[in-house]
Each structure stands twice: as structure tokens, then as C-alpha cells.
């Protein structure tokens, strides 16, 4: 799967969060880092080619007044032309997925009813839900990063894993795909092969238990 | 009341809608037309002064992918700095109101559950609700303009009235303020004074009937 990470950030060199994410994605061979602000004015043909080549698009940005910075809006205006993204028969980006990596400086709990912001990230992203519906894109749940600067080293390591999974897994939220992701990385190294084997065995166990549970429930309803 | 109409539109000279609205506002002495795209790069001090001088801000734009064009986002990033719009004691724009004039090329009925867009204009404007809450602005219900090019002359005239009222009335949706707006314009001209008198008398009648109805209802509950 090819992933295009579309980054909107006017001061990316000053952003520790973006530099961390860029380094986290650097080892992934099928991930293209695409910083919008440094590509202005846009070469529409090149931008459309980058979208066409990708199976997954990620819109990655800090929240500025609860929205993306200007460059993402400029890109959508210039590049996402009607004839490129939809026609009378449907969305021309059908088969691709759209995810979001959204960073902000308040706590995650601010973004809910009664929180200091009072609205959810999903509410703020509503226009993109309409855009996805129009163009045939499948939405992924957003990956949100709150207060990166305040996170511990362990939290940063966990974020690196979550981010790499978000860019590469078919279903980044599914535990079985997450487990397989670890197994792939732990295998083939003498130190970690045992750990990988154990993780694989436990994943199989979980699958068997789920199946048993499913059969028991099916029996109940007969 | 001073109103600042903040217009975001990259091709305003080509927009019949925007030119119509500009002409509609031209006769209003306390309305400032503020076209963002022609003010780039922004003089932050001048922009902040314009906001400070206004009692009402109107964000006026066509929907581009269900959002404002890039210039409004650029303006918010550059001008709406933390120290200008809020501090520990609260929103520094308290006492001002914020309205929206949103134009789009689909029918108004598309913007609802089950419509071809499937989301409402209010849902798309959620980030601005959070912005208003943070800065102390009072929100006005949006004035939406669907398919301007398809409207009849009569609909255009009605839009002119609705728009002028939206820019100038304390409560643009209240029938009594709307009636007073007409009375003010019809008075002092021999041809229309009679009409104005009749409208004023009817407005008084409606007030009296409302009072009577209120008293009757109060009696019922005693």
C-alpha cells in the first residue's frame, strides 16, 4: 500500500512534532512525505499524479482555530478539481482511504461536550466527511496527538508505533493487524524471535477464543 | 453599529454573487467591505484595528469543499493572535457579534441529512462556533445563498433586503426589527409614507395581540 502524507504546516522546521513524525515515517518504504507549504504554488498535474499513485491519503496538520492551516485549503481549491475527483458516475477516488493526523496543544479531554473547547475533533472534521463521501474515499478514524511537548519518552515511542501503523495497516485500529505488525518486526532476529513467536501464539489463542465465544452465543439464540 | 464584512474569495471580480452583495452594501454608511485576498500579505496591526473598530464581523465566502477559501484561514492564522482575542480573564471580543454569509452552487436542501451533501451548513461551521466561544463573540444564524445565478429578479431583491438587514439589525431574524427597517426606509417620501404608516400600525397591532395572548396564557396557568 502506498501512502501519501499531505502535511500542512507553515513553520514545519520549527515544529518538534512534525520533525518527530517525519523521522518516524522515514524508514517506511511505501510512504511519501508531502509538505504542502514548500510546494506552493502547486503544480496541479504533479499533485494530481501524487494522489493517483497513492492508496491512502493522510491529511496531517496542527489545529489552527480548530481547522487546518491555509495551505491545505489552497491545495484542495487548486488540485481537487471537479473533473479529477468526481463525475456523474461517482467518486473517482473510490478504493482509496483518507486519514487524519491532527496535532493540538490542549489536552484531548478539552475536545468534548463540557470540555474547554466543547466540540470534538470529529465535529471539526465534518467538511472532510462530506469531501470523502463525494469523492468515494473511505474514512479512517483520526489519529490525534495532544500536547506532544509534554509527553514522556515512552509515550513518544508509543506514538511512533501508532503512527507507523496508521500509515501502513489496512485497518490501523484492529488488534490482529497491530499484532501482526509487531510479529513482522520482531521475527528474524535471534533476540526477538522468541517474543515474536509468543505474540503469534497468543494472537492465535485470541482468535480461537473469539470463535468459541461466537459459537456459544450462536447456540444461545437457537 | 459598525459592521466589518470580511470577504474571502480568490476571484471576486468574476463572482456575480459577490459583486451583487458589494453593491447591496454600498449604500450603508456603517458597513466596511474588507476583501481578504486583495490585502495579502496582511498588515496585522491594520487588520486588528479593523476588527477592534467593528461591532459586528461577517465572514463572507463561497463554500470550497464545504469550507472557506484559503485566505480566511490565512487571516485567522496571521491576525487572530492569542493576545489579541483572548486571555486568562476571557474573550477579548466580547460584545461583538459574528455572522456568516455563505454562498454555494447546490440547492439549500442538499445540506441536510439525506441530501446530496448530507451535512448542514451549521455542521460545517462548527470550528467557528468554537472560535466564537473562545473569543466571546455572539453568533448570528448564517445567511445562506443557494444558486444565486438561478434566482429570479424578485429573489435577488429579497436577498438585497435580507443582506442589508443582516449587516445592520441587532437581531436580523426578529420580525419587529425587520418591520422597523422597512418603516425607516418608507418614511419621509410622499409616495410611501402611507405604506410606512400602515406597516407601523400593523406592527403595533401585532405587539398588542401578542401581549393579550400572553395575558390569557398567564391567566390559564393561575
mmCIF file of N, CA and C in Angstrom, chain A residues 10 64-71 73-74 76-77 80-82 85-86 106 116-117 119-120 123-124 126-131 133-135, chain B residues 10 64-71 73-74 76-77 80-82 85-86 106 116-117 119-120 123-124 126-131 133-135:
data_model
loop_
_atom_site.group_PDB
_atom_site.id
_atom_site.type_symbol
_atom_site.label_atom_id
_atom_site.label_comp_id
_atom_site.label_asym_id
_atom_site.label_seq_id
_atom_site.Cartn_x
_atom_site.Cartn_y
_atom_site.Cartn_z
ATOM 1 N N UNK A 10 2.807 25.798 8.251
ATOM 2 C CA UNK A 10 3.586 26.923 7.719
ATOM 3 C C UNK A 10 4.988 27.044 8.300
ATOM 4 N N UNK A 64 -5.320 24.998 13.773
ATOM 5 C CA UNK A 64 -5.241 26.464 13.885
ATOM 6 C C UNK A 64 -6.681 26.951 13.941
ATOM 7 N N UNK A 65 -7.100 27.462 15.075
ATOM 8 C CA UNK A 65 -8.508 27.837 15.229
ATOM 9 C C UNK A 65 -9.433 26.689 14.812
ATOM 10 N N UNK A 66 -9.070 25.488 15.261
ATOM 11 C CA UNK A 66 -9.928 24.308 15.087
ATOM 12 C C UNK A 66 -10.035 23.861 13.628
ATOM 13 N N UNK A 67 -9.124 24.357 12.787
ATOM 14 C CA UNK A 67 -9.144 23.983 11.376
ATOM 15 C C UNK A 67 -7.711 23.754 10.897
ATOM 16 N N UNK A 68 -7.586 23.274 9.664
ATOM 17 C CA UNK A 68 -6.258 23.114 9.062
ATOM 18 C C UNK A 68 -5.696 24.482 8.691
ATOM 19 N N UNK A 69 -4.359 24.611 8.619
ATOM 20 C CA UNK A 69 -3.765 25.854 8.118
ATOM 21 C C UNK A 69 -4.167 26.099 6.657
ATOM 22 N N UNK A 70 -3.862 27.307 6.191
ATOM 23 C CA UNK A 70 -4.338 27.753 4.872
ATOM 24 C C UNK A 70 -3.865 26.873 3.720
ATOM 25 N N UNK A 71 -2.667 26.298 3.822
ATOM 26 C CA UNK A 71 -2.118 25.587 2.655
ATOM 27 C C UNK A 71 -2.957 24.382 2.254
ATOM 28 N N UNK A 73 -6.219 24.176 2.512
ATOM 29 C CA UNK A 73 -7.387 24.720 1.797
ATOM 30 C C UNK A 73 -7.000 25.182 0.395
ATOM 31 N N UNK A 74 -5.800 25.768 0.284
ATOM 32 C CA UNK A 74 -5.323 26.190 -1.033
ATOM 33 C C UNK A 74 -5.140 24.983 -1.951
ATOM 34 N N UNK A 76 -6.642 22.050 -1.755
ATOM 35 C CA UNK A 76 -7.950 21.499 -2.152
ATOM 36 C C UNK A 76 -8.581 22.345 -3.254
ATOM 37 N N UNK A 77 -8.447 23.661 -3.136
ATOM 38 C CA UNK A 77 -9.005 24.557 -4.151
ATOM 39 C C UNK A 77 -8.314 24.363 -5.499
ATOM 40 N N UNK A 80 -7.976 19.685 -6.208
ATOM 41 C CA UNK A 80 -9.136 18.797 -6.169
ATOM 42 C C UNK A 80 -10.242 19.337 -7.078
ATOM 43 N N UNK A 81 -9.931 19.381 -8.350
ATOM 44 C CA UNK A 81 -10.897 19.902 -9.310
ATOM 45 C C UNK A 81 -11.975 18.859 -9.569
ATOM 46 N N UNK A 82 -13.146 19.362 -9.895
ATOM 47 C CA UNK A 82 -14.321 18.509 -10.102
ATOM 48 C C UNK A 82 -14.013 17.322 -11.014
ATOM 49 N N UNK A 85 -11.912 14.532 -9.275
ATOM 50 C CA UNK A 85 -12.351 13.780 -8.089
ATOM 51 C C UNK A 85 -13.756 13.191 -8.174
ATOM 52 N N UNK A 86 -14.609 13.723 -9.036
ATOM 53 C CA UNK A 86 -15.927 13.075 -9.163
ATOM 54 C C UNK A 86 -16.580 13.433 -10.490
ATOM 55 N N UNK A 106 -3.781 21.602 23.399
ATOM 56 C CA UNK A 106 -4.594 21.371 24.589
ATOM 57 C C UNK A 106 -4.704 19.868 24.852
ATOM 58 N N UNK A 116 -13.047 22.363 27.620
ATOM 59 C CA UNK A 116 -12.791 23.798 27.427
ATOM 60 C C UNK A 116 -12.996 24.224 25.972
ATOM 61 N N UNK A 117 -12.865 23.298 25.041
ATOM 62 C CA UNK A 117 -13.200 23.609 23.642
ATOM 63 C C UNK A 117 -14.683 23.338 23.396
ATOM 64 N N UNK A 119 -16.224 20.952 21.662
ATOM 65 C CA UNK A 119 -16.578 20.219 20.447
ATOM 66 C C UNK A 119 -15.517 19.148 20.208
ATOM 67 N N UNK A 120 -15.900 18.103 19.500
ATOM 68 C CA UNK A 120 -14.969 17.012 19.232
ATOM 69 C C UNK A 120 -14.171 17.274 17.955
ATOM 70 N N UNK A 123 -16.239 16.527 14.992
ATOM 71 C CA UNK A 123 -17.141 17.617 14.582
ATOM 72 C C UNK A 123 -16.397 18.631 13.709
ATOM 73 N N UNK A 124 -15.167 18.949 14.110
ATOM 74 C CA UNK A 124 -14.390 19.923 13.331
ATOM 75 C C UNK A 124 -14.035 19.388 11.934
ATOM 76 N N UNK A 126 -15.947 17.602 10.013
ATOM 77 C CA UNK A 126 -17.152 17.310 9.222
ATOM 78 C C UNK A 126 -17.002 17.652 7.735
ATOM 79 N N UNK A 127 -16.403 18.806 7.371
ATOM 80 C CA UNK A 127 -16.277 19.074 5.933
ATOM 81 C C UNK A 127 -15.531 17.963 5.184
ATOM 82 N N UNK A 128 -14.568 17.335 5.836
ATOM 83 C CA UNK A 128 -13.811 16.272 5.179
ATOM 84 C C UNK A 128 -14.649 14.999 5.032
ATOM 85 N N UNK A 129 -15.598 14.810 5.943
ATOM 86 C CA UNK A 129 -16.521 13.674 5.792
ATOM 87 C C UNK A 129 -17.350 13.863 4.524
ATOM 88 N N UNK A 130 -17.793 15.099 4.281
ATOM 89 C CA UNK A 130 -18.562 15.388 3.067
ATOM 90 C C UNK A 130 -17.682 15.243 1.829
ATOM 91 N N UNK A 131 -16.451 15.697 1.936
ATOM 92 C CA UNK A 131 -15.490 15.561 0.831
ATOM 93 C C UNK A 131 -15.245 14.089 0.511
ATOM 94 N N UNK A 133 -17.222 11.535 1.136
ATOM 95 C CA UNK A 133 -18.432 10.947 0.553
ATOM 96 C C UNK A 133 -18.542 11.304 -0.931
ATOM 97 N N UNK A 134 -18.198 12.525 -1.258
ATOM 98 C CA UNK A 134 -18.325 12.999 -2.636
ATOM 99 C C UNK A 134 -17.321 12.332 -3.567
ATOM 100 N N UNK A 135 -16.124 12.046 -3.060
ATOM 101 C CA UNK A 135 -15.044 11.551 -3.912
ATOM 102 C C UNK A 135 -14.860 10.042 -3.811
ATOM 103 N N UNK B 10 -11.116 34.117 -3.889
ATOM 104 C CA UNK B 10 -9.905 34.323 -4.705
ATOM 105 C C UNK B 10 -10.174 34.966 -6.066
ATOM 106 N N UNK B 64 -15.934 26.172 -0.575
ATOM 107 C CA UNK B 64 -14.973 25.410 -1.387
ATOM 108 C C UNK B 64 -14.736 24.112 -0.623
ATOM 109 N N UNK B 65 -15.193 22.997 -1.160
ATOM 110 C CA UNK B 65 -15.092 21.742 -0.413
ATOM 111 C C UNK B 65 -15.650 21.898 1.002
ATOM 112 N N UNK B 66 -16.797 22.572 1.092
ATOM 113 C CA UNK B 66 -17.535 22.679 2.356
ATOM 114 C C UNK B 66 -16.819 23.534 3.400
ATOM 115 N N UNK B 67 -15.829 24.319 2.954
ATOM 116 C CA UNK B 67 -15.087 25.187 3.871
ATOM 117 C C UNK B 67 -14.844 26.538 3.209
ATOM 118 N N UNK B 68 -14.307 27.478 3.979
ATOM 119 C CA UNK B 68 -13.944 28.783 3.421
ATOM 120 C C UNK B 68 -12.692 28.637 2.552
ATOM 121 N N UNK B 69 -12.497 29.532 1.583
ATOM 122 C CA UNK B 69 -11.239 29.533 0.824
ATOM 123 C C UNK B 69 -10.040 29.822 1.741
ATOM 124 N N UNK B 70 -8.852 29.620 1.182
ATOM 125 C CA UNK B 70 -7.616 29.688 1.980
ATOM 126 C C UNK B 70 -7.398 31.038 2.664
ATOM 127 N N UNK B 71 -7.817 32.137 2.033
ATOM 128 C CA UNK B 71 -7.464 33.453 2.581
ATOM 129 C C UNK B 71 -8.066 33.691 3.972
ATOM 130 N N UNK B 73 -8.521 31.394 6.259
ATOM 131 C CA UNK B 73 -7.684 30.633 7.192
ATOM 132 C C UNK B 73 -6.340 31.331 7.414
ATOM 133 N N UNK B 74 -5.798 31.903 6.343
ATOM 134 C CA UNK B 74 -4.545 32.644 6.472
ATOM 135 C C UNK B 74 -4.728 33.852 7.384
ATOM 136 N N UNK B 76 -6.998 34.250 9.777
ATOM 137 C CA UNK B 76 -7.156 33.822 11.176
ATOM 138 C C UNK B 76 -5.799 33.454 11.782
ATOM 139 N N UNK B 77 -4.950 32.802 10.998
ATOM 140 C CA UNK B 77 -3.622 32.421 11.490
ATOM 141 C C UNK B 77 -2.764 33.652 11.783
ATOM 142 N N UNK B 80 -5.522 36.702 14.139
ATOM 143 C CA UNK B 80 -6.225 36.343 15.375
ATOM 144 C C UNK B 80 -5.249 35.719 16.370
ATOM 145 N N UNK B 81 -4.301 36.523 16.803
ATOM 146 C CA UNK B 81 -3.291 36.029 17.724
ATOM 147 C C UNK B 81 -3.891 35.949 19.130
ATOM 148 N N UNK B 82 -3.355 35.001 19.880
ATOM 149 C CA UNK B 82 -3.848 34.734 21.234
ATOM 150 C C UNK B 82 -4.030 36.021 22.047
ATOM 151 N N UNK B 85 -7.123 38.136 20.998
ATOM 152 C CA UNK B 85 -8.513 37.651 21.057
ATOM 153 C C UNK B 85 -8.930 37.018 22.379
ATOM 154 N N UNK B 86 -7.985 36.544 23.181
ATOM 155 C CA UNK B 86 -8.390 36.024 24.497
ATOM 156 C C UNK B 86 -7.226 36.029 25.470
ATOM 157 N N UNK B 106 -25.072 24.459 -4.974
ATOM 158 C CA UNK B 106 -26.109 23.435 -4.899
ATOM 159 C C UNK B 106 -27.360 24.027 -4.240
ATOM 160 N N UNK B 116 -27.943 15.528 -0.912
ATOM 161 C CA UNK B 116 -26.799 15.043 -1.681
ATOM 162 C C UNK B 116 -25.475 15.368 -0.995
ATOM 163 N N UNK B 117 -25.441 16.391 -0.172
ATOM 164 C CA UNK B 117 -24.244 16.660 0.634
ATOM 165 C C UNK B 117 -24.316 15.878 1.945
ATOM 166 N N UNK B 119 -24.812 16.898 5.081
ATOM 167 C CA UNK B 119 -24.480 17.614 6.309
ATOM 168 C C UNK B 119 -25.020 19.035 6.191
ATOM 169 N N UNK B 120 -25.264 19.666 7.331
ATOM 170 C CA UNK B 120 -25.807 21.021 7.321
ATOM 171 C C UNK B 120 -24.685 22.055 7.289
ATOM 172 N N UNK B 123 -23.182 22.420 10.639
ATOM 173 C CA UNK B 123 -22.160 21.416 10.978
ATOM 174 C C UNK B 123 -20.801 21.815 10.399
ATOM 175 N N UNK B 124 -20.810 22.313 9.176
ATOM 176 C CA UNK B 124 -19.544 22.714 8.547
ATOM 177 C C UNK B 124 -18.920 23.912 9.271
ATOM 178 N N UNK B 126 -18.873 24.434 12.476
ATOM 179 C CA UNK B 126 -18.556 24.126 13.878
ATOM 180 C C UNK B 126 -17.249 24.760 14.371
ATOM 181 N N UNK B 127 -16.160 24.758 13.579
ATOM 182 C CA UNK B 127 -14.946 25.392 14.101
ATOM 183 C C UNK B 127 -15.158 26.860 14.497
ATOM 184 N N UNK B 128 -16.026 27.551 13.768
ATOM 185 C CA UNK B 128 -16.274 28.961 14.083
ATOM 186 C C UNK B 128 -17.100 29.118 15.363
ATOM 187 N N UNK B 129 -17.928 28.107 15.664
ATOM 188 C CA UNK B 129 -18.648 28.135 16.941
ATOM 189 C C UNK B 129 -17.655 28.059 18.095
ATOM 190 N N UNK B 130 -16.628 27.215 17.939
ATOM 191 C CA UNK B 130 -15.593 27.107 18.973
ATOM 192 C C UNK B 130 -14.777 28.393 19.056
ATOM 193 N N UNK B 131 -14.478 28.962 17.906
ATOM 194 C CA UNK B 131 -13.744 30.236 17.858
ATOM 195 C C UNK B 131 -14.544 31.348 18.554
ATOM 196 N N UNK B 133 -16.860 31.009 20.859
ATOM 197 C CA UNK B 133 -16.920 30.744 22.302
ATOM 198 C C UNK B 133 -15.611 31.191 22.970
ATOM 199 N N UNK B 134 -14.499 30.933 22.304
ATOM 200 C CA UNK B 134 -13.195 31.257 22.878
ATOM 201 C C UNK B 134 -12.964 32.768 22.964
ATOM 202 N N UNK B 135 -13.467 33.515 21.991
ATOM 203 C CA UNK B 135 -13.159 34.941 21.904
ATOM 204 C C UNK B 135 -14.284 35.826 22.436
#
